[in-house]
CSV table of C-alpha atoms in Angstrom, one decimal:
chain,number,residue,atom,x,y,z
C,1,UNK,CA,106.9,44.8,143.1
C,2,UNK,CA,104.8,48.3,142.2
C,3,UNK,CA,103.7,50.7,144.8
C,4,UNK,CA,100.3,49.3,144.5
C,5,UNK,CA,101.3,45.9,145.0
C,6,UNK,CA,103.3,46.8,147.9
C,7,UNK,CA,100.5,48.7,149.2
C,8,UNK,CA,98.1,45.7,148.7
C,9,UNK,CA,100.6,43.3,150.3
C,10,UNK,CA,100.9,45.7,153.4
C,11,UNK,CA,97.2,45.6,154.3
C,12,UNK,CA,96.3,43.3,157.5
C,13,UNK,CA,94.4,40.7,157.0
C,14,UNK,CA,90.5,40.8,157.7
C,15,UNK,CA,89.2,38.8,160.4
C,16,UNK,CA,87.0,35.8,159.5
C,17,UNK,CA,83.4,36.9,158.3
C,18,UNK,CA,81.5,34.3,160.8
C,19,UNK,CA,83.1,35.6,164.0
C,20,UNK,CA,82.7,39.0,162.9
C,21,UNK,CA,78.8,38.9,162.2
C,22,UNK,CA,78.9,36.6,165.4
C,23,UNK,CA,80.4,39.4,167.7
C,24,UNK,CA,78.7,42.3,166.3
C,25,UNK,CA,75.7,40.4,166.3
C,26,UNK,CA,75.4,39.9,169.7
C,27,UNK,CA,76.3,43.4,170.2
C,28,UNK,CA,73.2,44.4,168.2
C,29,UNK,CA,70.6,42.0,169.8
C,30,UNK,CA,71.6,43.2,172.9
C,31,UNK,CA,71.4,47.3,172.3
C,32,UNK,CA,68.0,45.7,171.2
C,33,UNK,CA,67.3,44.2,174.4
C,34,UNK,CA,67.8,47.8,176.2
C,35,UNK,CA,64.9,49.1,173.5
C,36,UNK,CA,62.8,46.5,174.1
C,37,UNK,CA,62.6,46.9,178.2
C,38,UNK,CA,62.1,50.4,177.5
C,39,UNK,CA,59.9,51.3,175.0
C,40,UNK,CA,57.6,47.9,175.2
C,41,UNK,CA,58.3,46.1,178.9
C,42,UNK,CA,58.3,49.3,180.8
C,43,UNK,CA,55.2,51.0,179.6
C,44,UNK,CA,53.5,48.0,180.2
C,45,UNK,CA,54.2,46.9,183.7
C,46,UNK,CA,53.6,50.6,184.5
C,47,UNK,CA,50.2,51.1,183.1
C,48,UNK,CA,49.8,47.9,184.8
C,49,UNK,CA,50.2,49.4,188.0
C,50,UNK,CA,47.9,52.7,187.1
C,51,UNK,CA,50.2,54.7,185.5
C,52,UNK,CA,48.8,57.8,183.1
C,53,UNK,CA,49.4,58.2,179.6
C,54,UNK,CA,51.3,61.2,180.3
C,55,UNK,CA,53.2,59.4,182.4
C,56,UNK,CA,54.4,56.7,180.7
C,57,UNK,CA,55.5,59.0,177.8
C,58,UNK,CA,58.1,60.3,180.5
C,59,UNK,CA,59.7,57.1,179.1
C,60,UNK,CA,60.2,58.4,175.5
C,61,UNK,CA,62.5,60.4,176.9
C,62,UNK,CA,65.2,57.5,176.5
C,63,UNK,CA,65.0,57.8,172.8
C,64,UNK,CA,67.1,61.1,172.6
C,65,UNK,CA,70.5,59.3,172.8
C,66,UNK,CA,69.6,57.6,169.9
C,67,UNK,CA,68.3,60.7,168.2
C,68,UNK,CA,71.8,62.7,168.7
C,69,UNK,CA,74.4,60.0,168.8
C,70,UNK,CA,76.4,61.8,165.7
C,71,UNK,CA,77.0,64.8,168.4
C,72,UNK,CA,79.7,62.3,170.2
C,73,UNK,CA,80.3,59.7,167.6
C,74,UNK,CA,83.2,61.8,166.9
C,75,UNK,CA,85.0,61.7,170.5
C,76,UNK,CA,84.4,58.0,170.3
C,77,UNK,CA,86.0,57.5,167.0
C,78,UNK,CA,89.0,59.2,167.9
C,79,UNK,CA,89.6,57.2,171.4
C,80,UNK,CA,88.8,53.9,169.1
C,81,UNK,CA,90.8,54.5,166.9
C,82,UNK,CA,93.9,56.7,168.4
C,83,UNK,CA,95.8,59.3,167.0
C,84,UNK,CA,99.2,57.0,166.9
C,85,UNK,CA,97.6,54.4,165.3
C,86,UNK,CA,96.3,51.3,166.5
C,87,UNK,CA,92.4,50.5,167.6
C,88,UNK,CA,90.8,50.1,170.9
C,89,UNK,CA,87.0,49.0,169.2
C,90,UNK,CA,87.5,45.9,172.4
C,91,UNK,CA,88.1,48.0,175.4
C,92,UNK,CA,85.8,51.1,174.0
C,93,UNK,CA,82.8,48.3,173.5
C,94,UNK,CA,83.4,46.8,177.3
C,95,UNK,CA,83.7,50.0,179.1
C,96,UNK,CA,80.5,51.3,177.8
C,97,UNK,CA,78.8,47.9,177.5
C,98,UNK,CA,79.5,47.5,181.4
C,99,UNK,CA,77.7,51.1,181.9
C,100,UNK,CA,74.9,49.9,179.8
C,101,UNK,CA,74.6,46.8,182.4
C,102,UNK,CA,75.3,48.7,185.4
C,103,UNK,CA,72.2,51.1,184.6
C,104,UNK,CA,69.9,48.1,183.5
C,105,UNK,CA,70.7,46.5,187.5
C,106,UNK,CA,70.5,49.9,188.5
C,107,UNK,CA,66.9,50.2,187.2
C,108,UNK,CA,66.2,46.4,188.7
C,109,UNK,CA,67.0,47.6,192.3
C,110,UNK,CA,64.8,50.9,191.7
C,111,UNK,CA,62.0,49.6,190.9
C,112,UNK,CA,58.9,51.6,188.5
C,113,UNK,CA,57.4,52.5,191.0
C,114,UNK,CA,60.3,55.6,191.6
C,115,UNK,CA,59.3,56.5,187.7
C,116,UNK,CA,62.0,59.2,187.5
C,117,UNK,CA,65.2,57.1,189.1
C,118,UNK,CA,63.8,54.3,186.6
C,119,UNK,CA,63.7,56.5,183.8
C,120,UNK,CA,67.1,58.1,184.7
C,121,UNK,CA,68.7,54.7,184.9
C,122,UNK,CA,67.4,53.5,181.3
C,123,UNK,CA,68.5,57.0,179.6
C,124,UNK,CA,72.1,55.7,180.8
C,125,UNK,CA,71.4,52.5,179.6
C,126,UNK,CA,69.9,54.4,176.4
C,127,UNK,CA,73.5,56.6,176.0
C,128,UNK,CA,75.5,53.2,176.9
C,129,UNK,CA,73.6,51.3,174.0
C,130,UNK,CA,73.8,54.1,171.2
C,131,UNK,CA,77.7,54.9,172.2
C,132,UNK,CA,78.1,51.1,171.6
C,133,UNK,CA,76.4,51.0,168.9
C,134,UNK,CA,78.9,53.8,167.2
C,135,UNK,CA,81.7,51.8,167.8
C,136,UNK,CA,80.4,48.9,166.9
C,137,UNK,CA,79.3,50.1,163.2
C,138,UNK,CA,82.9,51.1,162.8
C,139,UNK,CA,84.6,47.7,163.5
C,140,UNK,CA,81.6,46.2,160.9
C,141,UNK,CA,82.6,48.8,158.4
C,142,UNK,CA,86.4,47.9,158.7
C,143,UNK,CA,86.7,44.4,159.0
C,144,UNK,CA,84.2,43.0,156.4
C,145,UNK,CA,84.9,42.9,152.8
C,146,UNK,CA,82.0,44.4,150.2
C,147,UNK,CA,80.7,40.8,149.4
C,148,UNK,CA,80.0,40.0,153.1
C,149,UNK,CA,78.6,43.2,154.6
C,150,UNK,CA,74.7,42.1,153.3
C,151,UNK,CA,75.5,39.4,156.1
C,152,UNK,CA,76.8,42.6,158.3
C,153,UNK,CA,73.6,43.8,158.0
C,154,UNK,CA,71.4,40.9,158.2
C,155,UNK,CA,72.8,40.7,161.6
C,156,UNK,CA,72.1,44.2,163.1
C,157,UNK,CA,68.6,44.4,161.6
C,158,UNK,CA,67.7,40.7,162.3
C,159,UNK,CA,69.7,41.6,166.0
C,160,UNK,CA,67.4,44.2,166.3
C,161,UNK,CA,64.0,42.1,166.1
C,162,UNK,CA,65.3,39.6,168.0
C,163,UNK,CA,66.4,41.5,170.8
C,164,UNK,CA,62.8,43.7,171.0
C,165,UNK,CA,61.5,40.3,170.8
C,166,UNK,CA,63.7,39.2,174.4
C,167,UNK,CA,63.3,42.9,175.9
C,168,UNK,CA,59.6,43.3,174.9
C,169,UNK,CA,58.3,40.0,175.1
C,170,UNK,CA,60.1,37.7,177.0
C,171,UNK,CA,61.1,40.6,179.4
C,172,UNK,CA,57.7,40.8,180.0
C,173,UNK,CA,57.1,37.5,180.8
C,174,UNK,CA,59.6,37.2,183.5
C,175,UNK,CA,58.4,39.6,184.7
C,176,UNK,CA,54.4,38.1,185.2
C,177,UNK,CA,56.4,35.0,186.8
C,178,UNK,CA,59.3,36.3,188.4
C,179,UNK,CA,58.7,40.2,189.6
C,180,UNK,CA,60.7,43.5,188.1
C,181,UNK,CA,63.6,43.3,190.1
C,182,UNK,CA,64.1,39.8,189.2
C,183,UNK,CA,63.5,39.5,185.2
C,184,UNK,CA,65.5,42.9,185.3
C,185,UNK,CA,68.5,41.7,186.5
C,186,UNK,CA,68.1,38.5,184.3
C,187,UNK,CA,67.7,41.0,181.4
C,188,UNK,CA,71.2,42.8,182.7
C,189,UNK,CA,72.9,39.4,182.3
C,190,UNK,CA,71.7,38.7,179.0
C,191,UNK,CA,73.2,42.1,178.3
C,192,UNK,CA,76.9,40.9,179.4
C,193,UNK,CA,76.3,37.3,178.1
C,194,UNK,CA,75.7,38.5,174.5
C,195,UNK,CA,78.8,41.1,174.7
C,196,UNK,CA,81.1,38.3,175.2
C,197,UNK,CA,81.6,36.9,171.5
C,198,UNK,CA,82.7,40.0,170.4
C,199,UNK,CA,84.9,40.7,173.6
C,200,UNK,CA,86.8,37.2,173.6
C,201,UNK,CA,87.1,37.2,170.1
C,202,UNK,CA,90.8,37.0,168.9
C,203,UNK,CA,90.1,37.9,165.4
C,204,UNK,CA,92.8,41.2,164.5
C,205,UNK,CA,91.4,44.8,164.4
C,206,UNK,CA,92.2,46.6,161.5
C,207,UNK,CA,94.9,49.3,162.5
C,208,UNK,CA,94.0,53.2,162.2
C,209,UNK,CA,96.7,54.8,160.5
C,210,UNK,CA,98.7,57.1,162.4
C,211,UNK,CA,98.9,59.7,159.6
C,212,UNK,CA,95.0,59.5,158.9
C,213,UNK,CA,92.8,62.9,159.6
C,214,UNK,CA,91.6,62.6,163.3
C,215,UNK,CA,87.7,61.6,162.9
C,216,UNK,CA,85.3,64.9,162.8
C,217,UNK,CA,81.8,65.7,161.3
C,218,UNK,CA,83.5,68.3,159.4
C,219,UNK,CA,85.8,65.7,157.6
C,220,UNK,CA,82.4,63.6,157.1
C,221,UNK,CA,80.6,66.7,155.4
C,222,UNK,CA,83.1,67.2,153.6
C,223,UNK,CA,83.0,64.0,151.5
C,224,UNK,CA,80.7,63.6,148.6
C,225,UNK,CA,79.6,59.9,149.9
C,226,UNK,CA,78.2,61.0,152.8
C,227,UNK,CA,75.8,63.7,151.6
C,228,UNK,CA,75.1,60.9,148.8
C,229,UNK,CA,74.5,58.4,152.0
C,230,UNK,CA,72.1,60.8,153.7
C,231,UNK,CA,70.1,61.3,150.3
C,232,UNK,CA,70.0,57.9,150.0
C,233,UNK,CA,68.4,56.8,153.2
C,234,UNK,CA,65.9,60.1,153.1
C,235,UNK,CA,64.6,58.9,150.1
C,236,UNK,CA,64.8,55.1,150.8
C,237,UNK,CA,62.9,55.8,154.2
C,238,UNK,CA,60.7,57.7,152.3
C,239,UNK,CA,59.5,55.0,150.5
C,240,UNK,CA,59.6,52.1,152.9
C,241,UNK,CA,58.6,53.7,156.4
C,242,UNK,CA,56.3,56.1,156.3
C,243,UNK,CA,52.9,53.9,156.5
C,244,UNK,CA,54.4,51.9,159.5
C,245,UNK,CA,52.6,54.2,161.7
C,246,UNK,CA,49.6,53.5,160.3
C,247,UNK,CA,49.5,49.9,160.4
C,248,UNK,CA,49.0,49.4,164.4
C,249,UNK,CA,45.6,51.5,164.6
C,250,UNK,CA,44.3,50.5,161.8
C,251,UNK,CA,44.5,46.9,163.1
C,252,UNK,CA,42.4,48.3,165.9
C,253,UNK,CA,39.9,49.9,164.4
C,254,UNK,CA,39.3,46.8,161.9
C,255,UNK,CA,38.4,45.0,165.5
C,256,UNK,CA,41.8,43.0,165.4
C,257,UNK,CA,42.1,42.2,169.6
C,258,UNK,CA,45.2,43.6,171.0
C,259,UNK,CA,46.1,40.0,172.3
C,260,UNK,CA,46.8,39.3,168.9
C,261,UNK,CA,48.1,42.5,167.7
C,262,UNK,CA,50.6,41.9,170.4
C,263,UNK,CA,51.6,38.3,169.5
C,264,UNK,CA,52.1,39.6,165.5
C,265,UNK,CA,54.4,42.2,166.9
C,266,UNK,CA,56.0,39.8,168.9
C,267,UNK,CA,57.4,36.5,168.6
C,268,UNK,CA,55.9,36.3,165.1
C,269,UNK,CA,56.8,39.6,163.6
C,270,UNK,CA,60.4,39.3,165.3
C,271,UNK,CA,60.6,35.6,163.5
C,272,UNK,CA,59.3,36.9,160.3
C,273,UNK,CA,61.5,40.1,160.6
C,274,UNK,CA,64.7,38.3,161.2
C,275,UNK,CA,63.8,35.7,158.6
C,276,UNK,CA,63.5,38.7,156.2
C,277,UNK,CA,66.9,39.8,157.2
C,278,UNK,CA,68.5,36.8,156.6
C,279,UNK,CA,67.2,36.9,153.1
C,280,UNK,CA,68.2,40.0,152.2
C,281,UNK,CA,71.5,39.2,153.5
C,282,UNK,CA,71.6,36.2,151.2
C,283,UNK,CA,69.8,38.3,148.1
C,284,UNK,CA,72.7,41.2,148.8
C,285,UNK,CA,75.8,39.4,148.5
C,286,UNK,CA,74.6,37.2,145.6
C,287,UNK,CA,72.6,39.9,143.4
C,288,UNK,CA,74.0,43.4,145.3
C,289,UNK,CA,72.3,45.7,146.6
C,290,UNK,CA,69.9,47.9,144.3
C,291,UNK,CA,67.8,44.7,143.0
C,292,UNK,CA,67.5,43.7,146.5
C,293,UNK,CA,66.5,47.2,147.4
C,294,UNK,CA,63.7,47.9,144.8
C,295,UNK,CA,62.6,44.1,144.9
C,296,UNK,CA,61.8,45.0,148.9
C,297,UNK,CA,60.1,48.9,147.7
C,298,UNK,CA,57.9,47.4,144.9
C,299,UNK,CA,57.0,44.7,147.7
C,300,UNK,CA,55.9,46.9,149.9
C,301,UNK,CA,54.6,49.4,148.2
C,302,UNK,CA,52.0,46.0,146.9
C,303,UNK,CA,51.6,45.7,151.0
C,304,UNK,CA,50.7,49.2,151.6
C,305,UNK,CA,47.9,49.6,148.4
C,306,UNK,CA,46.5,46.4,149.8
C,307,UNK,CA,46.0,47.7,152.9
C,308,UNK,CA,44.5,51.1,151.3
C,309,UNK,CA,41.7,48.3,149.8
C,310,UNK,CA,41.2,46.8,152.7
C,311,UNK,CA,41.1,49.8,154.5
C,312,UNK,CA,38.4,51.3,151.6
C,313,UNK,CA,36.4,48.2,151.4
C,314,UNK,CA,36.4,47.6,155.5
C,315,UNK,CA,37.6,44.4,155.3
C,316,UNK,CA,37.6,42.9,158.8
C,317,UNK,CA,39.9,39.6,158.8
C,318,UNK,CA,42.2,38.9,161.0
C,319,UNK,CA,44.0,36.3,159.5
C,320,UNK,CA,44.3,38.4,156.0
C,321,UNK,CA,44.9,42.1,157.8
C,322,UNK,CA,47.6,40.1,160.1
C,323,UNK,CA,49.4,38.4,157.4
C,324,UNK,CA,50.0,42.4,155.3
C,325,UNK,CA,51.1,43.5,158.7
C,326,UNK,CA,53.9,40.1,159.2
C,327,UNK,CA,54.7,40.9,155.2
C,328,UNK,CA,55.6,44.8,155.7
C,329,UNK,CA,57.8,43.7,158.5
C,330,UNK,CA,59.6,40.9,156.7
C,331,UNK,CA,60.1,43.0,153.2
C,332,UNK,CA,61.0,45.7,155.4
C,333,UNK,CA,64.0,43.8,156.7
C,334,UNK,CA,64.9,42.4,153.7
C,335,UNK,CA,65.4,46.5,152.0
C,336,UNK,CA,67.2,47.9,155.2
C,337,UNK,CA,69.5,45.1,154.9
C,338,UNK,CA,70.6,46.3,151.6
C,339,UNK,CA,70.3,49.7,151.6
C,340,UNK,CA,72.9,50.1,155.1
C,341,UNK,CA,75.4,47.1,153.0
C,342,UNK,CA,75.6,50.0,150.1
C,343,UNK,CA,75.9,52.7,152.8
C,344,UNK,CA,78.9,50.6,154.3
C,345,UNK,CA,80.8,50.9,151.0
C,346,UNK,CA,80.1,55.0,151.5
C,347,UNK,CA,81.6,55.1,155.1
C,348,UNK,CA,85.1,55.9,155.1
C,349,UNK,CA,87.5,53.3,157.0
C,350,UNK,CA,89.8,56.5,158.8
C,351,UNK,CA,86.3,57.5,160.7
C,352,UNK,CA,83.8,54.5,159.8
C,353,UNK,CA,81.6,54.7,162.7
C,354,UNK,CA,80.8,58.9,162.3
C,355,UNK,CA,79.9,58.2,158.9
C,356,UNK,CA,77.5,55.1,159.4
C,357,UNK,CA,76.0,57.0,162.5
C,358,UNK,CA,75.3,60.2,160.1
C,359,UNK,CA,73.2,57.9,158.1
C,360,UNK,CA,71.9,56.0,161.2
C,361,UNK,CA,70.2,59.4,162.1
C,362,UNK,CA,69.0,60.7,158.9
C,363,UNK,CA,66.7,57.5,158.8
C,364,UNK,CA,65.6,58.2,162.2
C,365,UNK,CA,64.9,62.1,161.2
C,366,UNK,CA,63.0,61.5,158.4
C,367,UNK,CA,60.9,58.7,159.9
C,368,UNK,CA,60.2,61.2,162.7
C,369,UNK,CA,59.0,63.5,160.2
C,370,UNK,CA,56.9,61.0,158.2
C,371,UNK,CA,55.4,59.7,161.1
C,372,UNK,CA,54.8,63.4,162.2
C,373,UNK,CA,52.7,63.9,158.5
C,374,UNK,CA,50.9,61.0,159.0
C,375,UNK,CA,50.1,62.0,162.9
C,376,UNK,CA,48.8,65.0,161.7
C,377,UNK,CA,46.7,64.1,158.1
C,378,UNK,CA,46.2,60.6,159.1
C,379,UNK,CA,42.5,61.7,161.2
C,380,UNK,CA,42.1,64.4,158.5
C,381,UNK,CA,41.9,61.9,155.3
C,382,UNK,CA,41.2,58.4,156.7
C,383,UNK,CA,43.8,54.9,156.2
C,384,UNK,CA,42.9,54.1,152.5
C,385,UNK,CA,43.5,57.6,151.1
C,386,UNK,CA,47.0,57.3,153.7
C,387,UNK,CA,48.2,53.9,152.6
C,388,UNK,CA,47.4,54.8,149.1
C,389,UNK,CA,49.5,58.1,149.8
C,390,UNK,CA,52.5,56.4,150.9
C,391,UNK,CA,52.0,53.3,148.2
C,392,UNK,CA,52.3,56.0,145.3
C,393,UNK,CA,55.3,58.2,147.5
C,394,UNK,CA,56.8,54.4,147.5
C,395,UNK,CA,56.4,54.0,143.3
C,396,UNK,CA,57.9,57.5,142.8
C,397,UNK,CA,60.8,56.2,144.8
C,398,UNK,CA,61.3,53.1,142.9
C,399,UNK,CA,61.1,55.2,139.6
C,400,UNK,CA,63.8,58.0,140.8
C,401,UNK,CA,66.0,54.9,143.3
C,402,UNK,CA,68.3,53.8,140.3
C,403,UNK,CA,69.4,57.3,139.2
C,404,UNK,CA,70.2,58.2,142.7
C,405,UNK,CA,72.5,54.8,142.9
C,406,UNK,CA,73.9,55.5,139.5
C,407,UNK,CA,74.8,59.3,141.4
């Protein structure tokens, strides 16, 4: 038998595909769940009860875990995956998973009405969810093979609109029936019900090797696949993202009601999102991932100039404004499917879930940014000249996207 044979023949087996999309799913629906409470239940039981602007965006402050997860990914690599070999992805997820439930019953018994212990409770849960989430990349990365990672993928974007869907929407209507403390601590056992796939699976972890370099942001930096990883999603999020800021006030100001603004970004956006997810999990592992990826640009870059027309033309239906808004979001999912299945084949396996969280955070930088731009011009030059902005940023993306694969 060659080396390479021998080598081959050495490798452990990978764990079953299903159970592994099942467990991580769960994993993402629920980090999904934490968002949701946060960002869409919580600001609106506390407006509810009087609360200023200004103090509501005391909330935002829960994003920065998410913003600066690569600072620690690191330290939570090397205690998954230990130094003498072996991997601990099980016990690393239901540690922190449990402090991620203990600060959502935590929040339950405070109350919003003590607006700083709440949002001192929910930045734990915020750190609990994004340390998870590192960990949980890396055992994605690891135990699926190339032609099942679209279905990796499907599962943490789709996870993701289903679980704002739960936190944001159902959350809220526990709470309308059932009181905060109540439909929070329901919201803290969904938390621990959806961990428990991945925690009872019995599927083997892949084993770090003892001899491998200790997982670091300098080894990450120092491999040609990341910085092509971080290019990638800049200009990818580019392309894809930058209108999505747009899309909510210009339903306003075209008379759409927020009732139904807030049933498209509910229920229906989360079905249409996840549907769209599924897809391009489907589309990814039978046509790969750069048709899948420009097929989703070239759609949405069609969504965005329509909504410059609209926008020029003051088109005022709800039915037609409503269904660009439902498109955006399901060919939206569709892209981000693909584009993190390609960016799993650029993590490395010795340090999987530093990589993955480097790209993680470029997206959310260069979203910020965008979204920053548009903040800023958006008043300034009106939506159609804005959409139509981003629609032609979008077509110079699509021309330069296949060049950057081929890099």
């Amino acid at each position: 038998m060659s080396d390479a044979a021998a080598a081959r023949s050495a490798e452990p087996p990978l764990p079953s595909p299903a159970a592994v999309v099942l467990g991580v799913g769960g994993l993402y629906v629920a980090q999904s769940v934490i968002g949701g409470v946060t960002f869409q239940g919580l600001p609106a039981v506390l407006r509810k009860d009087g609360a200023s602007l200004n103090e509501i965006a005391f909330v935002l402050l829960t994003v920065l875990p998410w913003s600066f997860k690569f600072l620690w990914a690191p330290a939570i690599e090397r205690i998954r995956l230990p130094a003498a070999g072996g991997n601990r992805s099980r016990p690393v997820v239901g540690v922190i998973g449990a402090i991620g439930v203990a600060a959502l019953v935590a929040a339950a018994l405070t109350g919003p009405s003590m607006l700083g212990a709440v949002t001192a409770a929910l930045v734990v849960g915020a750190f609990a969810s994004a340390t998870v989430d590192i960990a949980c990349d890396g055992y994605a990365v690891e135990s699926l093979a190339e032609k099942h990672r679209g279905w990796g993928n499907a599962a943490q974007v789709g996870g993701a609109y289903l679980g704002s869907a739960i936190g944001g929407g159902a959350f809220l209507i526990l709470i309308d029936q059932l009181g905060w403390r109540d439909a929070t601590l329901i919201m803290a056992g969904v938390l621990a019900a959806l961990g428990l796939p991945f925690l009872l699976s019995r599927n083997p972890l892949r084993p770090h090797r003892s001899d491998a370099e200790r997982p670091s942001l300098k080894a990450a930096f120092r491999r040609r696949e990341v910085w092509f990883g971080i290019a990638l999603v800049g200009l990818y999020v580019l392309g894809q993202k930058w209108a999505m800021v747009l899309i909510q006030p210009y339903l306003v100001d075209a008379g759409m009601s927020l009732s139904l603004i807030g049933i498209l970004n509910g229920f229906v956006g989360a079905g249409v999102g996840i549907v769209g997810a599924l897809l391009g999990g489907w589309a990814t592992k039978r046509h790969g991932t750069l048709p899948v990826m420009m097929a989703s640009l070239l759609a949405q870059v069609a969504v965005t100039a329509a909504l410059s027309v609209a926008a020029y033309a003051t088109w005022k239906s709800d039915a037609g404004l409503g269904a660009l808004a439902i498109a955006s979001s399901g060919v939206m999912a569709a892209g981000f499917v693909a584009l993190y299945a390609e960016l799993m084949g650029r993590a490395s396996l010795d340090q999987a879930g530093v990589d993955f969280t480097l790209f993680q955070c470029a997206d959310g930088v260069v979203s910020l940014i965008g979204w920053q731009l548009v903040g800023v011009f958006g008043d300034a030059l009106g939506f159609a000249w804005c959409f139509g902005i981003a629609a032609a940023i979008g077509l110079g993306v699509a021309a330069l996207l296949p060049a950057v694969m081929r890099g």
